[in-house]
Coordinates of N, CA and C in Angstrom, one line a residue:
M118 N 1.9 -11.9 -29.9 CA 1.6 -11.4 -28.6 C 0.5 -10.6 -28.4
N119 N -0.6 -11.2 -28.3 CA -2.1 -11.0 -28.4 C -2.5 -10.8 -26.9
F120 N -2.9 -9.7 -26.3 CA -3.3 -9.3 -25.2 C -4.8 -9.3 -25.1
S121 N -5.7 -9.6 -26.0 CA -7.0 -9.3 -25.9 C -7.7 -9.8 -24.7
G122 N -8.4 -9.0 -24.0 CA -9.1 -9.3 -22.8 C -8.5 -9.2 -21.7
R123 N -7.3 -9.1 -21.7 CA -6.4 -9.5 -20.6 C -6.0 -7.9 -19.9
H124 N -6.0 -8.1 -18.5 CA -5.7 -6.8 -18.0 C -4.2 -6.7 -17.2
V125 N -3.7 -5.7 -17.8 CA -2.1 -5.5 -17.4 C -1.9 -4.3 -16.5
V126 N -1.5 -4.2 -15.5 CA -1.1 -3.2 -14.8 C 0.3 -2.7 -14.9
V127 N 0.6 -1.5 -15.1 CA 1.8 -0.6 -15.4 C 1.9 0.4 -14.3
T128 N 3.0 0.3 -13.5 CA 3.7 1.4 -12.5 C 4.7 2.0 -13.0
G129 N 4.7 3.5 -12.7 CA 5.5 4.4 -13.6 C 5.1 4.4 -14.9
A130 N 3.8 4.5 -15.2 CA 3.2 4.8 -16.5 C 3.3 6.0 -17.2
S131 N 3.6 7.1 -16.4 CA 3.4 8.5 -17.2 C 4.4 8.9 -18.1
T132 N 5.8 8.3 -18.1 CA 6.9 8.8 -18.8 C 7.7 7.3 -19.2
G133 N 8.6 7.7 -20.2 CA 9.7 7.0 -20.4 C 9.3 5.3 -20.7
I134 N 9.9 4.5 -19.9 CA 9.8 3.0 -20.6 C 8.2 2.4 -20.2
G135 N 7.8 3.0 -19.2 CA 6.5 2.6 -18.6 C 5.4 3.2 -19.6
R136 N 5.6 4.1 -20.0 CA 4.7 4.9 -21.0 C 4.8 4.0 -22.3
A137 N 5.9 3.8 -22.8 CA 6.0 3.2 -24.1 C 5.4 1.8 -23.9
A138 N 5.6 1.0 -22.8 CA 5.0 -0.4 -22.7 C 3.6 -0.2 -22.7
A139 N 2.9 0.9 -21.9 CA 1.8 1.1 -21.8 C 0.9 1.2 -23.3
L140 N 1.7 1.9 -24.0 CA 1.2 2.1 -25.5 C 1.1 0.8 -26.0
M141 N 2.2 0.1 -26.0 CA 2.4 -1.0 -26.9 C 1.4 -2.3 -26.5
L142 N 1.2 -2.2 -25.1 CA 0.3 -3.2 -24.6 C -1.2 -2.9 -24.8
G143 N -1.5 -1.8 -25.0 CA -3.0 -1.4 -25.4 C -3.1 -1.3 -26.7
A144 N -2.0 -1.2 -27.5 CA -2.2 -1.5 -29.1 C -2.4 -3.1 -29.4
R145 N -1.9 -3.8 -28.5 CA -1.8 -5.3 -28.7 C -3.2 -5.9 -27.8
G146 N -4.1 -4.9 -27.4 CA -5.3 -5.8 -26.9 C -5.7 -5.5 -25.5
A147 N -4.5 -5.3 -24.8 CA -4.6 -5.4 -23.1 C -5.6 -4.3 -22.5
K148 N -6.2 -4.5 -21.7 CA -6.7 -3.4 -20.8 C -5.8 -3.1 -19.9
V149 N -5.4 -1.8 -19.9 CA -4.0 -1.2 -19.3 C -4.6 -0.4 -17.9
S150 N -4.1 -0.5 -17.0 CA -4.2 0.2 -15.7 C -2.9 1.0 -15.6
L151 N -3.0 2.2 -15.7 CA -1.8 3.1 -15.6 C -1.8 3.6 -14.3
I152 N -0.6 3.6 -13.7 CA -0.4 4.1 -11.9 C 0.9 5.0 -12.1
A153 N 0.6 5.9 -11.8 CA 1.8 7.3 -11.7 C 1.2 8.1 -10.8
R154 N 2.3 9.4 -10.3 CA 1.9 10.6 -9.6 C 1.1 11.5 -10.2
S155 N 1.2 11.5 -11.7 CA 0.7 12.7 -12.3 C -0.7 12.4 -13.1
G156 N -1.4 12.6 -12.5 CA -3.0 12.4 -13.0 C -3.2 13.0 -14.4
D157 N -2.6 14.1 -14.6 CA -2.9 14.6 -16.1 C -2.2 13.8 -17.1
K158 N -0.9 13.4 -17.1 CA -0.2 12.7 -17.9 C -0.8 11.3 -17.9
L159 N -1.6 10.7 -17.1 CA -2.1 9.2 -17.0 C -3.4 9.5 -18.0
D160 N -3.9 10.7 -17.5 CA -5.5 10.8 -18.3 C -5.1 11.2 -19.9
A161 N -3.6 11.8 -20.3 CA -3.3 12.0 -21.6 C -3.1 10.6 -22.3
L162 N -2.5 10.1 -21.5 CA -2.0 8.6 -22.3 C -3.2 7.7 -22.3
A163 N -4.0 7.6 -21.5 CA -5.2 6.8 -21.4 C -6.0 7.1 -22.7
D164 N -6.1 8.3 -23.1 CA -6.8 8.9 -24.1 C -5.7 8.7 -25.4
E165 N -4.8 8.7 -25.3 CA -3.9 8.4 -26.7 C -4.1 6.7 -27.0
I166 N -4.2 5.9 -25.6 CA -4.3 4.6 -26.1 C -5.7 4.4 -26.6
A167 N -6.8 4.9 -26.1 CA -8.2 4.8 -26.7 C -8.2 5.5 -28.2
A168 N -7.4 6.3 -28.4 CA -7.3 7.0 -29.8 C -6.9 5.9 -30.7
R169 N -6.0 4.9 -30.3 CA -5.4 3.9 -31.1 C -6.1 2.5 -31.0
G170 N -7.6 2.6 -30.4 CA -8.3 1.6 -30.4 C -8.1 0.6 -29.0
G171 N -7.3 1.1 -28.1 CA -7.1 0.2 -27.1 C -8.0 0.5 -25.8
T172 N -7.8 0.2 -24.5 CA -8.4 0.4 -23.3 C -7.6 0.8 -22.2
A173 N -7.7 2.0 -21.6 CA -6.7 2.1 -20.5 C -7.4 3.0 -19.6
K174 N -7.2 3.1 -18.4 CA -7.5 4.0 -17.4 C -6.4 4.4 -16.3
G175 N -6.4 5.6 -16.0 CA -5.2 6.0 -15.1 C -5.9 6.0 -13.6
F176 N -4.8 5.7 -12.8 CA -5.1 5.5 -11.3 C -4.0 6.4 -10.6
T177 N -3.9 7.5 -10.1 CA -3.0 8.3 -9.5 C -2.6 8.0 -8.2
A178 N -1.2 7.8 -7.8 CA -0.4 7.2 -6.8 C 0.9 7.5 -6.7
D179 N 1.1 7.8 -5.4 CA 2.7 7.9 -5.3 C 3.0 6.3 -4.9
V180 N 3.6 5.6 -5.5 CA 4.0 4.1 -5.1 C 4.7 3.7 -3.9
S181 N 5.3 5.0 -3.4 CA 6.1 5.0 -2.0 C 5.1 5.0 -0.9
D182 N 3.6 5.4 -1.0 CA 2.6 5.5 0.0 C 2.0 4.0 -0.2
R183 N 2.2 3.2 0.8 CA 1.7 2.0 0.9 C 0.1 1.9 0.7
A184 N -0.8 3.1 1.6 CA -2.0 2.8 1.5 C -2.8 3.1 0.1
A185 N -2.1 4.1 -0.5 CA -2.4 4.6 -1.7 C -2.2 3.7 -2.9
L186 N -1.1 3.1 -2.7 CA -0.7 1.8 -3.8 C -1.7 0.8 -3.9
S187 N -1.9 0.6 -2.4 CA -3.0 -0.7 -2.4 C -4.3 -0.5 -2.8
D188 N -4.8 1.0 -2.6 CA -6.0 1.4 -3.1 C -6.1 1.4 -4.7
V189 N -5.0 1.9 -5.3 CA -5.2 1.9 -6.9 C -5.1 0.5 -7.1
F190 N -4.3 -0.3 -6.7 CA -4.6 -2.0 -7.3 C -5.8 -2.1 -7.0
D191 N -6.6 -1.8 -6.1 CA -8.0 -2.5 -5.7 C -9.1 -1.8 -6.7
A192 N -9.0 -0.2 -7.1 CA -9.8 0.3 -8.1 C -9.2 -0.3 -9.5
A193 N -8.2 -0.8 -9.7 CA -7.7 -1.1 -11.1 C -8.4 -2.5 -11.2
A194 N -8.5 -3.4 -10.2 CA -9.1 -4.6 -10.4 C -10.6 -4.5 -10.6
E195 N -11.2 -3.5 -9.7 CA -12.7 -3.4 -9.9 C -12.8 -2.7 -11.1
A196 N -12.1 -2.1 -11.7 CA -12.4 -1.4 -13.0 C -12.2 -2.6 -14.3
F197 N -11.2 -3.5 -14.3 CA -10.8 -4.2 -15.4 C -10.7 -5.9 -14.9
G198 N -11.0 -6.0 -13.4 CA -11.0 -7.4 -13.2 C -9.5 -7.9 -12.8
P199 N -9.3 -9.0 -12.3 CA -8.0 -9.6 -11.7 C -7.1 -9.1 -12.8
A200 N -5.8 -9.0 -12.4 CA -4.6 -8.6 -13.5 C -4.0 -10.0 -13.6
S201 N -3.8 -10.1 -15.0 CA -3.0 -11.2 -15.3 C -1.7 -11.0 -15.8
G202 N -1.2 -9.5 -15.9 CA 0.0 -9.3 -16.0 C 0.6 -7.8 -15.2
L203 N 1.6 -7.7 -14.8 CA 1.9 -6.5 -14.0 C 3.6 -6.2 -14.4
F204 N 3.4 -4.9 -14.9 CA 4.7 -4.5 -15.2 C 5.2 -3.4 -14.2
A205 N 6.1 -3.9 -12.9 CA 6.5 -3.0 -12.1 C 7.4 -2.2 -12.3
N206 N 7.3 -1.0 -12.8 CA 8.3 0.0 -13.5 C 8.6 1.1 -12.6
A207 N 7.8 1.5 -11.8 CA 8.1 2.8 -11.1 C 9.4 2.8 -10.4
G208 N 10.2 3.9 -10.4 CA 11.5 4.0 -10.0 C 11.9 5.6 -10.1
F209 N 13.0 5.9 -9.3 CA 13.8 7.1 -9.5 C 15.1 7.0 -9.1
G210 N 16.0 7.9 -9.4 CA 17.7 7.6 -9.3 C 18.0 8.2 -8.1
G211 N 17.3 9.2 -7.5 CA 18.0 9.4 -6.3 C 19.1 10.7 -6.5
Q212 N 19.7 11.1 -5.4 CA 20.7 12.0 -5.5 C 22.1 11.3 -5.6
F213 N 22.8 11.9 -6.1 CA 24.5 11.0 -6.0 C 25.1 12.2 -4.7
A214 N 25.9 11.1 -4.0 CA 26.5 11.5 -2.9 C 27.5 10.3 -2.4
P215 N 28.8 10.7 -2.0 CA 29.7 9.7 -1.2 C 28.9 8.8 -0.5
F216 N 29.1 7.7 0.1 CA 28.6 6.7 0.7 C 28.7 7.3 2.2
T217 N 29.7 8.2 2.6 CA 29.7 8.8 3.9 C 28.9 10.0 4.1
D218 N 28.4 10.4 2.9 CA 27.5 11.6 3.1 C 26.2 11.2 2.6
Y219 N 25.8 10.1 2.6 CA 24.5 9.7 2.0 C 23.6 9.9 3.0
S220 N 22.3 10.7 2.6 CA 21.5 10.9 3.6 C 20.5 9.8 4.1
D221 N 19.9 9.9 5.0 CA 18.8 9.0 5.3 C 17.7 9.2 4.8
D222 N 17.1 10.3 4.3 CA 16.2 10.7 3.3 C 16.2 10.2 2.1
N223 N 17.3 10.4 1.5 CA 17.7 9.8 0.1 C 17.6 8.2 0.0
W224 N 18.4 7.5 1.0 CA 18.2 6.3 1.0 C 16.8 5.6 1.3
D225 N 15.8 6.2 2.4 CA 14.7 5.7 2.5 C 13.7 5.8 1.4
A226 N 13.8 7.1 0.6 CA 13.1 7.2 -0.7 C 13.3 6.5 -1.7
L227 N 14.5 6.1 -1.7 CA 14.9 5.0 -2.9 C 14.5 3.4 -2.7
I228 N 14.5 3.0 -1.5 CA 14.2 2.0 -1.0 C 12.7 1.8 -1.1
A229 N 12.0 2.8 -0.6 CA 10.5 2.8 -0.5 C 9.8 2.8 -1.9
T230 N 10.6 3.6 -2.9 CA 10.0 3.4 -4.2 C 10.5 2.5 -5.3
N231 N 11.6 2.0 -5.1 CA 12.2 1.1 -6.2 C 12.2 0.1 -5.6
L232 N 12.1 -0.3 -4.5 CA 12.0 -1.8 -4.0 C 10.8 -2.2 -3.1
T233 N 10.4 -1.4 -2.1 CA 9.2 -1.8 -1.6 C 8.2 -1.9 -2.2
S234 N 8.0 -0.7 -3.0 CA 6.6 -0.4 -3.8 C 6.6 -1.9 -4.9
V235 N 7.4 -2.3 -5.4 CA 7.6 -3.7 -6.3 C 7.2 -4.8 -5.4
F236 N 7.9 -5.0 -4.4 CA 7.2 -6.2 -3.3 C 5.8 -5.9 -3.1
L237 N 5.2 -4.9 -2.8 CA 3.8 -4.6 -2.5 C 2.8 -4.9 -3.7
S238 N 3.2 -4.5 -5.0 CA 2.8 -4.6 -6.1 C 2.5 -5.9 -6.4
I239 N 3.8 -6.7 -6.5 CA 3.8 -8.2 -6.7 C 2.7 -9.0 -5.5
R240 N 2.7 -8.4 -4.4 CA 1.9 -9.1 -3.3 C 0.6 -9.1 -3.7
K241 N 0.0 -7.7 -4.4 CA -1.3 -7.6 -4.4 C -1.6 -8.3 -5.7
V242 N -1.0 -8.7 -6.7 CA -1.5 -9.3 -7.8 C -1.5 -10.8 -7.7
L243 N -0.3 -11.6 -7.1 CA -0.1 -12.8 -7.1 C -1.2 -13.6 -6.7
P244 N -1.9 -13.3 -5.7 CA -3.0 -14.4 -5.4 C -4.0 -14.5 -6.3
G245 N -4.3 -13.3 -7.1 CA -5.4 -13.8 -8.3 C -4.6 -14.7 -9.5
M246 N -3.2 -14.4 -9.6 CA -2.7 -15.0 -10.7 C -2.6 -16.5 -10.2
I247 N -2.1 -17.0 -9.2 CA -2.1 -18.2 -8.5 C -3.3 -18.9 -8.8
A248 N -4.5 -18.5 -8.1 CA -5.9 -18.6 -8.4 C -6.2 -19.1 -9.7
A249 N -6.0 -18.3 -10.8 CA -6.3 -18.3 -12.2 C -5.3 -19.3 -12.9
R250 N -3.9 -19.5 -12.2 CA -2.9 -20.6 -12.9 C -2.6 -19.8 -13.9
Q251 N -2.4 -18.5 -13.8 CA -1.9 -17.8 -15.3 C -1.4 -16.4 -14.8
G252 N -0.4 -16.0 -15.2 CA 0.3 -14.7 -15.1 C 1.5 -14.5 -15.2
S253 N 1.8 -13.2 -15.7 CA 3.4 -13.0 -15.8 C 3.7 -11.6 -15.2
I254 N 4.8 -11.3 -14.4 CA 5.0 -10.2 -13.9 C 6.4 -9.7 -14.4
V255 N 6.9 -8.6 -14.9 CA 8.1 -7.9 -15.3 C 8.4 -7.0 -14.2
V256 N 9.6 -6.8 -13.5 CA 9.9 -5.7 -13.0 C 11.1 -5.1 -13.6
T257 N 11.4 -3.8 -13.2 CA 12.4 -3.0 -13.9 C 13.6 -2.9 -12.9
G258 N 14.6 -3.7 -13.6 CA 15.9 -3.3 -12.7 C 16.9 -2.4 -13.3
S259 N 17.9 -2.6 -13.5 CA 19.1 -1.5 -13.8 C 20.4 -2.1 -14.0
L260 N 21.4 -1.5 -14.7 CA 22.5 -2.2 -14.8 C 23.1 -2.1 -13.4
A261 N 22.5 -1.4 -12.6 CA 22.8 -1.4 -11.3 C 22.3 -2.4 -10.3
S262 N 21.5 -3.3 -10.8 CA 21.2 -4.5 -10.4 C 22.2 -5.8 -10.6
E263 N 23.2 -5.4 -11.4 CA 24.2 -6.2 -11.8 C 25.7 -6.0 -11.5
R264 N 26.0 -4.7 -11.3 CA 27.2 -4.0 -11.0 C 27.1 -3.2 -10.1
G265 N 28.3 -3.0 -9.0 CA 28.5 -1.8 -8.3 C 28.5 -0.5 -8.9
M266 N 27.9 0.5 -8.5 CA 28.4 1.8 -9.0 C 28.7 2.8 -7.9
P267 N 29.4 4.0 -8.0 CA 29.9 4.7 -7.1 C 29.0 5.8 -6.8
M268 N 28.9 6.5 -6.0 CA 28.1 7.8 -5.5 C 26.7 7.6 -5.4
N269 N 26.0 6.0 -5.5 CA 24.4 6.2 -5.2 C 24.3 4.9 -4.6
A270 N 24.7 4.6 -3.2 CA 24.4 3.4 -2.7 C 23.1 2.9 -2.4
G271 N 22.3 3.9 -2.4 CA 20.7 3.7 -2.3 C 20.2 3.1 -3.6
Y272 N 20.5 3.6 -4.4 CA 19.7 3.2 -5.9 C 20.6 1.9 -6.6
V273 N 21.7 1.7 -6.1 CA 22.4 0.3 -6.3 C 21.8 -0.9 -5.3
A274 N 21.6 -0.5 -4.3 CA 21.0 -1.6 -3.2 C 19.7 -1.7 -3.7
S275 N 18.7 -0.7 -4.0 CA 17.2 -1.0 -4.3 C 17.4 -2.0 -5.7
K276 N 18.2 -1.5 -6.6 CA 18.1 -2.3 -7.9 C 18.5 -3.7 -7.9
H277 N 19.6 -3.9 -7.0 CA 20.0 -5.3 -6.5 C 19.1 -5.9 -5.9
G278 N 18.2 -5.3 -5.0 CA 17.2 -5.8 -4.4 C 15.8 -6.4 -5.1
V279 N 15.6 -5.6 -6.2 CA 14.6 -6.0 -7.2 C 14.8 -7.1 -8.1
L280 N 16.1 -7.2 -8.5 CA 16.5 -8.6 -8.9 C 16.3 -9.8 -8.0
G281 N 16.9 -9.5 -7.0 CA 16.5 -10.8 -5.8 C 15.1 -11.1 -5.5
L282 N 14.4 -9.9 -5.7 CA 13.0 -10.0 -5.5 C 12.2 -10.7 -6.5
A283 N 12.5 -10.6 -7.8 CA 12.0 -11.1 -9.0 C 12.5 -12.9 -9.0
R284 N 13.6 -12.8 -8.5 CA 14.0 -14.4 -8.4 C 13.4 -15.1 -7.4
A285 N 13.1 -14.6 -6.2 CA 12.5 -15.1 -5.2 C 10.9 -15.3 -5.5
A286 N 10.3 -14.4 -6.0 CA 8.9 -14.6 -6.4 C 8.6 -15.5 -7.3
A287 N 9.7 -15.6 -8.5 CA 9.6 -16.7 -9.6 C 9.8 -17.9 -8.9
A288 N 10.5 -18.2 -8.1 CA 10.7 -19.3 -7.5 C 9.4 -19.9 -6.7
E289 N 8.6 -19.0 -6.2 CA 7.4 -19.6 -5.5 C 6.3 -19.7 -6.2
A290 N 6.1 -18.7 -7.4 CA 5.1 -18.8 -8.6 C 5.3 -20.0 -9.4
A291 N 6.4 -20.2 -9.8 CA 6.5 -21.0 -10.9 C 5.7 -22.4 -10.8
P292 N 5.4 -23.2 -9.6 CA 4.7 -24.1 -9.9 C 3.2 -23.9 -9.9
H293 N 2.7 -22.5 -10.1 CA 1.4 -22.2 -10.2 C 1.2 -21.6 -11.7
N294 N 2.2 -21.8 -12.5 CA 2.2 -21.3 -14.0 C 2.2 -19.6 -14.0
V295 N 3.0 -19.2 -13.1 CA 3.1 -17.6 -13.0 C 4.5 -17.5 -13.1
R296 N 4.8 -16.6 -14.1 CA 6.3 -16.1 -14.4 C 6.7 -14.9 -13.8
V297 N 7.8 -14.6 -13.1 CA 8.4 -13.3 -12.9 C 9.9 -13.2 -13.5
N298 N 9.9 -12.2 -14.2 CA 11.3 -11.9 -14.9 C 11.6 -10.2 -14.5
C299 N 13.1 -10.1 -14.7 CA 13.6 -8.8 -14.5 C 14.0 -8.1 -15.8
L300 N 13.7 -7.0 -16.2 CA 14.3 -6.2 -17.1 C 15.4 -5.3 -16.7
I301 N 16.4 -5.5 -17.5 CA 17.6 -4.5 -17.2 C 17.8 -3.8 -18.4
P302 N 17.3 -2.6 -18.1 CA 17.5 -1.5 -19.1 C 19.0 -0.8 -19.2
G303 N 19.8 -0.6 -20.1 CA 20.9 0.1 -20.3 C 20.7 1.4 -20.2
F304 N 21.6 2.4 -21.1 CA 21.2 3.6 -21.2 C 20.1 3.9 -22.1
I305 N 18.9 4.0 -21.6 CA 17.8 4.2 -22.5 C 17.2 5.8 -22.3
E306 N 17.1 6.4 -23.4 CA 16.6 7.9 -23.2 C 15.4 8.1 -22.8
T307 N 15.3 8.4 -21.5 CA 14.1 8.6 -20.7 C 14.4 9.9 -20.0
P308 N 13.6 10.3 -19.3 CA 13.5 11.5 -18.3 C 14.6 11.1 -17.2
L309 N 14.6 10.1 -16.9 CA 15.7 9.8 -15.7 C 16.9 10.0 -16.4
L310 N 17.4 9.5 -17.6 CA 18.6 9.7 -18.0 C 18.8 11.2 -18.6
H311 N 17.8 11.7 -18.8 CA 18.1 13.3 -19.3 C 18.3 14.2 -18.1
N312 N 17.8 13.7 -16.8 CA 18.4 14.6 -15.6 C 19.9 14.6 -15.5
I313 N 20.6 13.6 -15.9 CA 22.0 13.4 -15.7 C 22.5 14.5 -16.6
G314 N 21.9 14.6 -17.9 CA 22.3 15.3 -19.0 C 22.4 16.9 -18.8
G315 N 21.6 17.4 -17.8 CA 21.7 18.9 -17.1 C 21.2 19.5 -18.5
D316 N 21.9 20.8 -18.7 CA 21.3 21.7 -20.2 C 21.9 21.1 -21.2
D317 N 22.5 20.0 -21.4 CA 23.1 19.7 -22.9 C 22.8 18.1 -22.9
I318 N 21.5 18.0 -22.9 CA 21.0 16.6 -23.2 C 21.5 15.8 -24.0
E319 N 21.4 16.5 -25.2 CA 22.0 15.7 -26.8 C 23.4 15.3 -26.6
G320 N 24.2 16.4 -26.0 CA 25.5 16.0 -25.9 C 26.0 14.9 -25.0
T321 N 25.0 15.0 -23.6 CA 25.1 13.7 -22.8 C 24.9 12.5 -23.4
M322 N 23.8 12.5 -24.2 CA 23.2 11.2 -24.8 C 24.3 10.5 -25.8
Q323 N 24.9 11.6 -26.5 CA 26.0 11.1 -27.6 C 27.2 10.8 -26.8
Q324 N 27.7 11.4 -25.6 CA 28.6 11.0 -24.8 C 28.5 9.5 -24.2
L325 N 27.4 9.3 -23.7 CA 26.8 8.0 -23.3 C 26.8 6.7 -24.1
G326 N 26.7 7.3 -25.5 CA 26.2 6.3 -26.3 C 27.6 5.8 -26.8
K327 N 28.7 6.7 -26.5 CA 30.0 6.2 -27.1 C 30.4 5.1 -26.0
G328 N 29.8 4.9 -25.0 CA 30.3 3.7 -24.3 C 29.7 2.5 -24.6
V329 N 28.8 2.6 -25.5 CA 27.9 1.5 -25.7 C 28.2 0.6 -26.9
P330 N 28.6 -0.8 -27.0 CA 29.1 -1.3 -28.2 C 28.3 -1.0 -29.3
Q331 N 27.1 -0.7 -29.5 CA 26.1 -0.6 -30.5 C 26.4 1.3 -30.9
G332 N 27.1 1.7 -30.0 CA 27.5 3.3 -30.3 C 26.2 4.1 -29.9
R333 N 25.2 4.0 -29.4 CA 24.0 4.8 -29.2 C 23.3 4.2 -28.2
V334 N 22.6 5.3 -27.2 CA 21.6 5.0 -26.2 C 20.6 4.3 -27.0
G335 N 19.5 3.5 -26.1 CA 18.5 2.9 -26.7 C 17.0 3.9 -26.5
Q336 N 16.0 3.5 -26.9 CA 15.0 4.1 -26.9 C 13.9 3.2 -26.0
P337 N 12.9 4.0 -25.6 CA 12.1 3.3 -24.7 C 11.2 2.0 -25.3
E338 N 10.9 2.4 -26.7 CA 10.1 1.4 -27.5 C 10.9 -0.2 -27.7
E339 N 12.2 0.1 -27.7 CA 13.0 -1.2 -27.7 C 12.9 -1.9 -26.3
T340 N 12.8 -1.2 -25.2 CA 12.6 -2.0 -24.0 C 11.0 -2.5 -23.8
A341 N 10.3 -1.9 -24.4 CA 9.0 -2.1 -24.3 C 8.5 -3.3 -25.3
E342 N 9.6 -3.6 -26.2 CA 9.1 -4.9 -27.0 C 9.5 -6.2 -26.3
L343 N 10.6 -6.1 -25.1 CA 10.6 -7.1 -24.4 C 9.7 -7.2 -23.4
V344 N 9.4 -6.0 -22.8 CA 8.3 -6.2 -21.7 C 7.2 -6.9 -22.3
S345 N 6.7 -6.5 -23.5 CA 5.5 -7.1 -23.9 C 5.7 -8.6 -24.2
F346 N 6.8 -8.9 -24.8 CA 7.3 -10.6 -25.0 C 7.2 -11.1 -23.6
L347 N 7.8 -10.7 -22.7 CA 7.8 -11.6 -21.4 C 6.4 -11.5 -20.6
L348 N 5.5 -10.5 -20.8 CA 4.1 -10.7 -20.5 C 3.5 -11.6 -21.3
S349 N 3.9 -11.9 -22.6 CA 2.9 -12.7 -23.2 C 3.0 -14.2 -23.0
D350 N 2.3 -14.9 -23.8 CA 2.2 -16.4 -23.7 C 3.3 -16.9 -24.6
A351 N 4.1 -16.0 -25.6 CA 5.1 -16.4 -26.2 C 6.3 -16.4 -25.4
A352 N 6.4 -16.1 -24.1 CA 7.7 -16.3 -23.3 C 7.1 -17.3 -22.3
S353 N 6.2 -18.3 -22.4 CA 5.7 -19.4 -21.5 C 6.6 -20.1 -20.6
H354 N 8.0 -20.2 -21.2 CA 8.9 -21.1 -20.6 C 10.1 -20.3 -20.1
I355 N 9.8 -19.0 -19.7 CA 10.6 -17.8 -19.3 C 10.5 -17.4 -17.9
T356 N 11.3 -17.7 -17.2 CA 10.8 -17.3 -15.9 C 12.4 -17.0 -15.0
A357 N 12.3 -16.3 -13.8 CA 13.6 -15.9 -13.2 C 14.6 -15.5 -13.8
Q358 N 14.4 -14.7 -14.8 CA 15.6 -14.4 -15.6 C 15.9 -12.9 -15.5
S359 N 17.1 -12.2 -15.6 CA 17.3 -10.8 -15.8 C 17.7 -10.8 -17.2
I360 N 17.4 -9.9 -17.9 CA 17.4 -9.7 -19.5 C 17.7 -8.3 -19.7
A361 N 18.9 -8.1 -20.5 CA 19.4 -6.6 -20.5 C 18.9 -6.0 -21.9
V362 N 18.3 -5.0 -22.0 CA 18.5 -4.1 -23.2 C 19.0 -3.0 -23.2
D363 N 20.4 -3.4 -23.8 CA 21.7 -2.3 -23.5 C 22.4 -2.1 -24.6
G364 N 22.3 -2.6 -25.8 CA 23.1 -2.4 -26.8 C 24.3 -3.1 -26.5
G365 N 24.5 -4.2 -25.6 CA 25.6 -4.9 -25.4 C 26.6 -4.5 -24.2
L366 N 26.1 -3.6 -23.7 CA 27.1 -2.9 -22.6 C 27.3 -4.0 -21.3
L367 N 26.4 -4.5 -21.0 CA 26.4 -5.3 -19.8 C 27.5 -6.2 -19.8
G368 N 27.5 -7.0 -21.3 CA 28.2 -8.0 -21.3 C 29.4 -8.0 -22.1
T369 N 30.1 -6.8 -22.0 CA 31.2 -6.5 -22.6 C 32.1 -5.8 -21.6
L370 N 33.3 -5.8 -22.4 CA 34.4 -5.3 -21.3 C 35.3 -3.9 -22.0
I371 N 34.4 -3.2 -22.7 CA 34.9 -2.1 -23.4 C 35.0 -1.0 -22.5
P372 N 36.1 -0.4 -22.2 CA 36.7 0.3 -21.3 C 35.8 1.8 -21.3

């Protein structure tokens, strides 16, 4: 999985799975464009990648802002050339509420960030990949891409949509040697999962781990390995797939 000379864009790069993937891609030779809202975190991450011998640059934007997202993709292409890889990872969990009390603002924010930004990101890089007849895209789904879950209709809808979007893009891109796949993270120890834990993060991680066949939550680096593989030439005949990194959770019936 050598990315030497290749430009890979990572959205939601400042924390969690995006950060782990950016570090791994940089260590494996990619020129990594880092997109997220926190400029300070992106600068620190770019410095860390550089300290490890890699190349990276941060581009600050809220991915739900269409104009800002387009601008940072243009700036990334100007800095490193056309992207040959995209990890569309930015997303958030929203607020839990019963279906009948689910607010318009919560719904709109989740769809804009978790789904529309992925569509826009793919649309920005796909023409260059098609022209080069080479490229790979990975989008971040969720267990909620495959299962209905209560109390967060917007999140479930957005993550179902991301999986469908990946499959639709893969069908169009395959004749041009461009691949699109969907990562399905299980319970991965990230800030998103920590938010569920409240004041007792460690206790919550242990409790969540009990429901996983492997008996533990996963780490961001374990998802980053799959992202790196799918973006690389080693996965040259893999497209239109959803692949879970979840310790066996999705594929079992453990109560």
